[in-house]
CSV table of N, CA, C and O in Angstrom, one decimal:
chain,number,residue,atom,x,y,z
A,643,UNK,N,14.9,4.1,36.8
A,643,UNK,CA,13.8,3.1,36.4
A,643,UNK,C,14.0,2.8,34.9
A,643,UNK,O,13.6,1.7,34.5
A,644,UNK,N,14.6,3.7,34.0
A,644,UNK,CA,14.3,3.8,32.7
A,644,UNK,C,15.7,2.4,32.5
A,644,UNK,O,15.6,1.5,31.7
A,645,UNK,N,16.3,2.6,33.1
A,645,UNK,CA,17.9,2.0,33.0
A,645,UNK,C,17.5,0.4,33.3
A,645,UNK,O,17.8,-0.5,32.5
A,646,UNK,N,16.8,0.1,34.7
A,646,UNK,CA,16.2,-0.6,34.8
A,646,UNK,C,15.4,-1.7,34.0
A,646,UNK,O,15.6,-2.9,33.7
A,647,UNK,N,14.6,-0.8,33.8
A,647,UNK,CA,13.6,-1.9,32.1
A,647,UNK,C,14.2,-2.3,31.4
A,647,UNK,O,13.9,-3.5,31.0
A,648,UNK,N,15.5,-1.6,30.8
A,648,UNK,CA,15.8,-1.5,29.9
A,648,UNK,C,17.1,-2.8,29.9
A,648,UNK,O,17.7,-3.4,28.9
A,649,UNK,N,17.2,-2.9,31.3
A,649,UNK,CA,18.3,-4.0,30.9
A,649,UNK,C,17.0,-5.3,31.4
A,649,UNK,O,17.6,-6.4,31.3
A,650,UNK,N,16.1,-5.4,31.7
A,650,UNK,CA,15.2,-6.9,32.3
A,650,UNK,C,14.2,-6.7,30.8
A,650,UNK,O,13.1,-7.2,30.9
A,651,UNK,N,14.4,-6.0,29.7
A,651,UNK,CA,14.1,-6.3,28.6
A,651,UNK,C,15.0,-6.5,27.3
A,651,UNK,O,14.7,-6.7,26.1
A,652,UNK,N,16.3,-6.4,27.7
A,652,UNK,CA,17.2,-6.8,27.1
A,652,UNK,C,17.2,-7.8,26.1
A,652,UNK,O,17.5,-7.6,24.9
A,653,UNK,N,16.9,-9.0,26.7
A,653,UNK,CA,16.7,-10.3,25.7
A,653,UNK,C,15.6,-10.1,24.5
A,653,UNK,O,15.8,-10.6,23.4
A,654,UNK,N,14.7,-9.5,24.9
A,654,UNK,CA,13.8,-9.0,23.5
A,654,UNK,C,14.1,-7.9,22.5
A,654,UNK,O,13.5,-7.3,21.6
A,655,UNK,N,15.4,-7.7,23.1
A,655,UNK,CA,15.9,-6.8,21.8
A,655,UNK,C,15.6,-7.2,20.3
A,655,UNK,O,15.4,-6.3,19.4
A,656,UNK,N,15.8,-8.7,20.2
A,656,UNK,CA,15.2,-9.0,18.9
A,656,UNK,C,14.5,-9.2,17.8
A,656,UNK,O,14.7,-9.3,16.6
A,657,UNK,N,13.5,-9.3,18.6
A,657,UNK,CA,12.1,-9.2,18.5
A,657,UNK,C,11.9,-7.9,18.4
A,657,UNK,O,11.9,-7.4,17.2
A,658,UNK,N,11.9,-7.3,19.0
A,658,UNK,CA,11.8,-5.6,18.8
A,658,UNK,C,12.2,-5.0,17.7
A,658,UNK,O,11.4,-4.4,16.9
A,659,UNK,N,13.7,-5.2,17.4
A,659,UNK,CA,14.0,-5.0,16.2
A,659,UNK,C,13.5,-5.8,14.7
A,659,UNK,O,13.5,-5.4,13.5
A,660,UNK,N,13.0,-7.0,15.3
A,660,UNK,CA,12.5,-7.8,14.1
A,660,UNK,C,11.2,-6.9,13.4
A,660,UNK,O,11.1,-6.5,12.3
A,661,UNK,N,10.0,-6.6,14.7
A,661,UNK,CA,9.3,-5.6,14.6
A,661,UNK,C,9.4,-4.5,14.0
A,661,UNK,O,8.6,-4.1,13.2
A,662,UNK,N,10.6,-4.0,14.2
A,662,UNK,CA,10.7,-2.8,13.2
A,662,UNK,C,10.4,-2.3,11.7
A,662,UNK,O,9.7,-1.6,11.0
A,663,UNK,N,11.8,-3.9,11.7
A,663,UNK,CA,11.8,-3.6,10.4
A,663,UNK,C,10.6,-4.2,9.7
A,663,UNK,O,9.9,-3.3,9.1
A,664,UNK,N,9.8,-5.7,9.5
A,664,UNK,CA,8.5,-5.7,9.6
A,664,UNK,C,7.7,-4.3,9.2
A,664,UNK,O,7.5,-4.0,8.0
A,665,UNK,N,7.4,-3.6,10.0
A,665,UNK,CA,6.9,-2.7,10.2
A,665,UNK,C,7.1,-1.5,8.5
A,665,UNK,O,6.3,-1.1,7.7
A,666,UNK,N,8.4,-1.4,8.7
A,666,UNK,CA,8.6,-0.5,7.9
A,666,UNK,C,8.9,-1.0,6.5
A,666,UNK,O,9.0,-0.2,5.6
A,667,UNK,N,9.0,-2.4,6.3
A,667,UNK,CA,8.6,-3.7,5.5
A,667,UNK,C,7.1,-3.1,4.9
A,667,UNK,O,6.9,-2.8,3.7
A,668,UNK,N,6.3,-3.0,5.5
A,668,UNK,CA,4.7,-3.1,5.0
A,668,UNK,C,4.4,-1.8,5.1
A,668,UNK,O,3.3,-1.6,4.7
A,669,UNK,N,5.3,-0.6,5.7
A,669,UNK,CA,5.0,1.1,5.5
A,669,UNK,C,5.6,0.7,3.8
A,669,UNK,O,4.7,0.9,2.9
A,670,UNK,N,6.9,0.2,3.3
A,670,UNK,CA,6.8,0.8,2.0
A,670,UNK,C,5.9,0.0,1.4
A,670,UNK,O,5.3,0.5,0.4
A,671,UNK,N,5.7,-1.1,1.7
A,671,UNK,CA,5.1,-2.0,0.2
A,671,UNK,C,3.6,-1.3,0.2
A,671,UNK,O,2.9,-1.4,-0.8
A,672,UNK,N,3.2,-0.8,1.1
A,672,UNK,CA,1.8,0.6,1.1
A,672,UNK,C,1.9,1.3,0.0
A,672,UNK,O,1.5,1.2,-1.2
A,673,UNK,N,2.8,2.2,0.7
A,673,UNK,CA,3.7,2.9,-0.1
A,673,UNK,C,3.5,3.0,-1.8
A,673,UNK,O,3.1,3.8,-2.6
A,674,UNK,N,4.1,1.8,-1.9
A,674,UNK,CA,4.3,1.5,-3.7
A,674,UNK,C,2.6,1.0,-3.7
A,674,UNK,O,1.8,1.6,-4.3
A,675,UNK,N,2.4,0.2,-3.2
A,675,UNK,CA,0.7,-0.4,-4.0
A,675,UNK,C,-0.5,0.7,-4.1
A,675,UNK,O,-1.6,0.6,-4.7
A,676,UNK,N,0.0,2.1,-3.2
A,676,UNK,CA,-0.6,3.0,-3.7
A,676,UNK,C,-0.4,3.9,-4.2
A,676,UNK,O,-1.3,4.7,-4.6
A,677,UNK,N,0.7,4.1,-4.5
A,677,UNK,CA,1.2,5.0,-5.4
A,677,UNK,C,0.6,5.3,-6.7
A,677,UNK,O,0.8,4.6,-7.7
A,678,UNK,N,-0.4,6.7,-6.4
A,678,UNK,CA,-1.0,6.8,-7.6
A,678,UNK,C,-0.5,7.0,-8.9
A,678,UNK,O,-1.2,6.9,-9.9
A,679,UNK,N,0.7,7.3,-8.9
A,679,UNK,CA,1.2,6.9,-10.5
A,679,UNK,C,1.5,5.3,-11.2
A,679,UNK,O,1.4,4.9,-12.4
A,680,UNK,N,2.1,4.3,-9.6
A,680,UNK,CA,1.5,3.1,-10.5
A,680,UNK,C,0.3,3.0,-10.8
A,680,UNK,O,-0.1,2.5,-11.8
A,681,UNK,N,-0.5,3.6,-10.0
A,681,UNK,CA,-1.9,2.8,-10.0
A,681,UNK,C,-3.1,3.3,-11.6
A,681,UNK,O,-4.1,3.0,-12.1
A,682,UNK,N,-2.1,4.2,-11.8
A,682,UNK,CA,-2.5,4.7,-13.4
A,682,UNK,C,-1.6,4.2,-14.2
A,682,UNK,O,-2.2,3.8,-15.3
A,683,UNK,N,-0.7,4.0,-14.3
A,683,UNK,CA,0.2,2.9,-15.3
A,683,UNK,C,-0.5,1.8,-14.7
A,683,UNK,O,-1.5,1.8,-15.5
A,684,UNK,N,-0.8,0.8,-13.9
A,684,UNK,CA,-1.7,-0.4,-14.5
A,684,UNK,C,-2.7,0.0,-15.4
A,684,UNK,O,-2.8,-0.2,-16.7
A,685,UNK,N,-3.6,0.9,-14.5
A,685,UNK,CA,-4.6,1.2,-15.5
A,685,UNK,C,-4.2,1.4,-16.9
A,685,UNK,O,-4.9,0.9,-17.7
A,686,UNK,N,-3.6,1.8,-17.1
A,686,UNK,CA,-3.5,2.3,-18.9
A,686,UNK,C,-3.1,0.6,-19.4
A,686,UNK,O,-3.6,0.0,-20.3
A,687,UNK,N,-2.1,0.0,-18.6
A,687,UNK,CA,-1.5,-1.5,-19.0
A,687,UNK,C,-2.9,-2.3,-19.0
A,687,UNK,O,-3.1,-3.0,-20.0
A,688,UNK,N,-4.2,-2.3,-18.0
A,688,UNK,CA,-4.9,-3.2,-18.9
A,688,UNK,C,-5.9,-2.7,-19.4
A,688,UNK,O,-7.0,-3.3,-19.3
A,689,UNK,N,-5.9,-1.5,-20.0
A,689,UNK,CA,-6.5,-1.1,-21.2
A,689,UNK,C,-6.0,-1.8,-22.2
A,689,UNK,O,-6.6,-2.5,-22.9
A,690,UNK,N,-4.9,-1.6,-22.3
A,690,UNK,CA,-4.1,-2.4,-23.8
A,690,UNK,C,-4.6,-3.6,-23.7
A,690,UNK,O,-5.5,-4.0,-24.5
A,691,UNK,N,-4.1,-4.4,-22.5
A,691,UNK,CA,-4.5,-5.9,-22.7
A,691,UNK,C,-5.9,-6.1,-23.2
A,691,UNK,O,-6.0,-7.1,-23.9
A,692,UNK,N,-7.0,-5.3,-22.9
A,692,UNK,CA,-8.5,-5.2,-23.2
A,692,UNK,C,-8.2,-5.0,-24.6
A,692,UNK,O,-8.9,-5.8,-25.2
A,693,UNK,N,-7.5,-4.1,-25.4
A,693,UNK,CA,-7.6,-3.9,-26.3
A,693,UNK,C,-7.1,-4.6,-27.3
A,693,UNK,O,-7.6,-4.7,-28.4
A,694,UNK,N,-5.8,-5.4,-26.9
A,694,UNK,CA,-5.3,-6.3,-27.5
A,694,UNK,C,-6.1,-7.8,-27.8
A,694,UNK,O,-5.8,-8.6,-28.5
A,695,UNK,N,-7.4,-7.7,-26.8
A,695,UNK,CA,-7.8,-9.0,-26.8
A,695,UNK,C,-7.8,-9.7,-25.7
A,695,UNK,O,-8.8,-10.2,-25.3
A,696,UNK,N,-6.5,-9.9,-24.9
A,696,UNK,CA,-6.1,-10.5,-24.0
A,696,UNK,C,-6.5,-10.8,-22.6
A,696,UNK,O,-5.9,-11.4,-21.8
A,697,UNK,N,-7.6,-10.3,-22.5
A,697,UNK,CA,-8.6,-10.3,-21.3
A,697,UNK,C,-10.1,-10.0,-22.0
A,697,UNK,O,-10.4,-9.6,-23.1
A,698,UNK,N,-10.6,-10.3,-21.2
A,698,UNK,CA,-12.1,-10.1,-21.7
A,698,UNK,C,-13.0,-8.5,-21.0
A,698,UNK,O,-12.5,-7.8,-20.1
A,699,UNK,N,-14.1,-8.2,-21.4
A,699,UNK,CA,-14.5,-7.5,-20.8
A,699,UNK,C,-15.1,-7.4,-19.5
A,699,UNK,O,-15.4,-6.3,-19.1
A,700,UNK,N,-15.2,-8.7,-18.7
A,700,UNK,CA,-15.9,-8.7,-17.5
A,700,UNK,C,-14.4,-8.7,-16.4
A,700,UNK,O,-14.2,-8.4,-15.2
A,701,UNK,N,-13.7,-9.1,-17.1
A,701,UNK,CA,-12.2,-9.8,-16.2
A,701,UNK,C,-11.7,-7.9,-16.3
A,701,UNK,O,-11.3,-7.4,-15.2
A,702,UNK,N,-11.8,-7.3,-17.2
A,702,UNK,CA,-11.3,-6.1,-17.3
A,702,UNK,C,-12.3,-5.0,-16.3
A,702,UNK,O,-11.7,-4.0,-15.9
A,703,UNK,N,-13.3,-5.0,-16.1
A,703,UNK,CA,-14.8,-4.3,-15.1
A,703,UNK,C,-14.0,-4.6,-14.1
A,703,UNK,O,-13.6,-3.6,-13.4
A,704,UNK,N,-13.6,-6.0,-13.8
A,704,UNK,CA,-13.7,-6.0,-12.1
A,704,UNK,C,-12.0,-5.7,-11.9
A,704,UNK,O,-11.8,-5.3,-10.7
A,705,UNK,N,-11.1,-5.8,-12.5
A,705,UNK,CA,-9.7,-5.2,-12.4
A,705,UNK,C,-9.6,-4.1,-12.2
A,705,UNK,O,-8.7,-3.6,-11.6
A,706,UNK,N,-10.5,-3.3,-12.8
A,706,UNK,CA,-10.8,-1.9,-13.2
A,706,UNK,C,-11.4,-1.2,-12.1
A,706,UNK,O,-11.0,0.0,-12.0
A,707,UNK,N,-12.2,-1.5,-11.4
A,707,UNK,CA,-13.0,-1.5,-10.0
A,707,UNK,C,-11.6,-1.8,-8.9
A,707,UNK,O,-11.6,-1.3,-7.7
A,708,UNK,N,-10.6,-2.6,-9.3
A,708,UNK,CA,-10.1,-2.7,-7.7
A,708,UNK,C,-9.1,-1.5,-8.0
A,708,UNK,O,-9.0,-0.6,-7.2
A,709,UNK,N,-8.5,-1.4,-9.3
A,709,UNK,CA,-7.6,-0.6,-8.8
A,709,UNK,C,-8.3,1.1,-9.3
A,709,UNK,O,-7.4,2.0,-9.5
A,710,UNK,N,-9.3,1.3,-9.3
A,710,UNK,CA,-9.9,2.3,-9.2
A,710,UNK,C,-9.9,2.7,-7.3
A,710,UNK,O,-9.6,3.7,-6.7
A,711,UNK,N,-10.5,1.5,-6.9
A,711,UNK,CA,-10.6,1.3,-4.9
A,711,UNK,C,-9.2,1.7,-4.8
A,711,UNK,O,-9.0,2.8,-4.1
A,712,UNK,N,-8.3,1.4,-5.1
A,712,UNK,CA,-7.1,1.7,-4.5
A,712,UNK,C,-6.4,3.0,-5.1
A,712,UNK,O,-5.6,3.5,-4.4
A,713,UNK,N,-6.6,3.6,-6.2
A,713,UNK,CA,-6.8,4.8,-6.5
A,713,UNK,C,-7.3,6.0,-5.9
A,713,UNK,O,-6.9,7.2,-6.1
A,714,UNK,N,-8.5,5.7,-5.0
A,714,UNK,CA,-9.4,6.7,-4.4
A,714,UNK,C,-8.6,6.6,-2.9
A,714,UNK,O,-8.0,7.5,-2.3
A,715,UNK,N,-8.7,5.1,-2.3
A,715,UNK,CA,-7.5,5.3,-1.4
A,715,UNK,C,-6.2,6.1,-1.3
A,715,UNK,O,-5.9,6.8,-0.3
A,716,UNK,N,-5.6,6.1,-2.3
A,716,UNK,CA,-4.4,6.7,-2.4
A,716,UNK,C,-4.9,7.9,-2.0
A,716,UNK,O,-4.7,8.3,-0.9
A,717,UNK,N,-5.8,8.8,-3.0
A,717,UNK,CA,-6.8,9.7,-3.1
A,717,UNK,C,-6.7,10.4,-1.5
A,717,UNK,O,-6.1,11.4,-1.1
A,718,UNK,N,-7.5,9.3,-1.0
A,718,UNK,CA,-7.4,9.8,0.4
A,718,UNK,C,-6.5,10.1,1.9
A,718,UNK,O,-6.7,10.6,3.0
A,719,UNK,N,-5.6,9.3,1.3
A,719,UNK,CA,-4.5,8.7,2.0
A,719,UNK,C,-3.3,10.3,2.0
A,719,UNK,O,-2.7,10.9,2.9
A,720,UNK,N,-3.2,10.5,0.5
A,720,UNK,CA,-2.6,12.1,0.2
A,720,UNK,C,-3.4,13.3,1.1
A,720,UNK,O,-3.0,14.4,1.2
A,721,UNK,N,-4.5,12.9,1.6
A,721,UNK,CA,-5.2,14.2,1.9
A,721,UNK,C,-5.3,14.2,3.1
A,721,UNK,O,-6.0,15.1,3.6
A,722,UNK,N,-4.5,13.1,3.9
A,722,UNK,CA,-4.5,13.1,5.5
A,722,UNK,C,-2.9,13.1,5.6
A,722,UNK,O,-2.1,12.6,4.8
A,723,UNK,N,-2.6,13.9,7.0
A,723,UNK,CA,-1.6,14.0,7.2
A,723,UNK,C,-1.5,12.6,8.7
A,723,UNK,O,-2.4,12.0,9.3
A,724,UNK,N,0.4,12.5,8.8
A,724,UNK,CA,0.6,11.7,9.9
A,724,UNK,C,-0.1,11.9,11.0
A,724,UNK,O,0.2,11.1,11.9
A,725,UNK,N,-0.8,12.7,11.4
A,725,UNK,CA,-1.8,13.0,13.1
A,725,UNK,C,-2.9,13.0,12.3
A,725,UNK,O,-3.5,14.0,12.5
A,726,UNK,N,-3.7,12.0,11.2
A,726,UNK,CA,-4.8,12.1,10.8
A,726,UNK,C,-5.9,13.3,10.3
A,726,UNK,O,-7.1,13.1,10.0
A,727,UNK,N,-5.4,14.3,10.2
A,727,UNK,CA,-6.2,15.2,10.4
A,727,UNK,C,-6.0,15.5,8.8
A,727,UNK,O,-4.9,15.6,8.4
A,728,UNK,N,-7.1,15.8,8.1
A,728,UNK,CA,-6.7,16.2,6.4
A,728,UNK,C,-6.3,17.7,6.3
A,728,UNK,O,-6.5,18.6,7.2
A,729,UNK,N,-6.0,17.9,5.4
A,729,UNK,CA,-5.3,18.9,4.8
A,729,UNK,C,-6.2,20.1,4.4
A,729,UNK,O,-5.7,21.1,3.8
């Protein structure tokens, strides 16, 4: 049966594969946008900019707020394993 499927799904091999990689396309870019060591190098980068001037203080609160959100994500994200269950 297995042999079966496998050739009357044949033609979607490529799509399947397109899926994949897709897939593992948006596992890394996760990956890096939460990576809590970028996500503290921004942070310190728009400190400077605040400090240099170059943003204001309200533009700096709410920058400061997302990537804090994605900080605490990471946060949590480290503390669950692949079968969901935390550490």
């Amino acid at each position: 049966m297995g042999l079966i499927s496998e050739v009357l799904l044949l033609p979607f091999a490529p799509v399947r594969g397109s899926g994949w990689v897709i897939g593992q396309v948006v596992r890394e870019a996760e990956r890096i946008y939460y990576d809590p060591a970028a996500v503290r190098a921004e942070l310190a980068r728009l400190e400077q900019l605040l400090e240099a001037g170059e943003i204001t203080e309200d533009e700096f609160d709410r920058l400061e707020d997302e990537l804090l959100d994605r900080l605490e994500i990471a946060t949590r994200r480290s503390a669950t394993t692949d079968d969901g269950t935390t550490r």
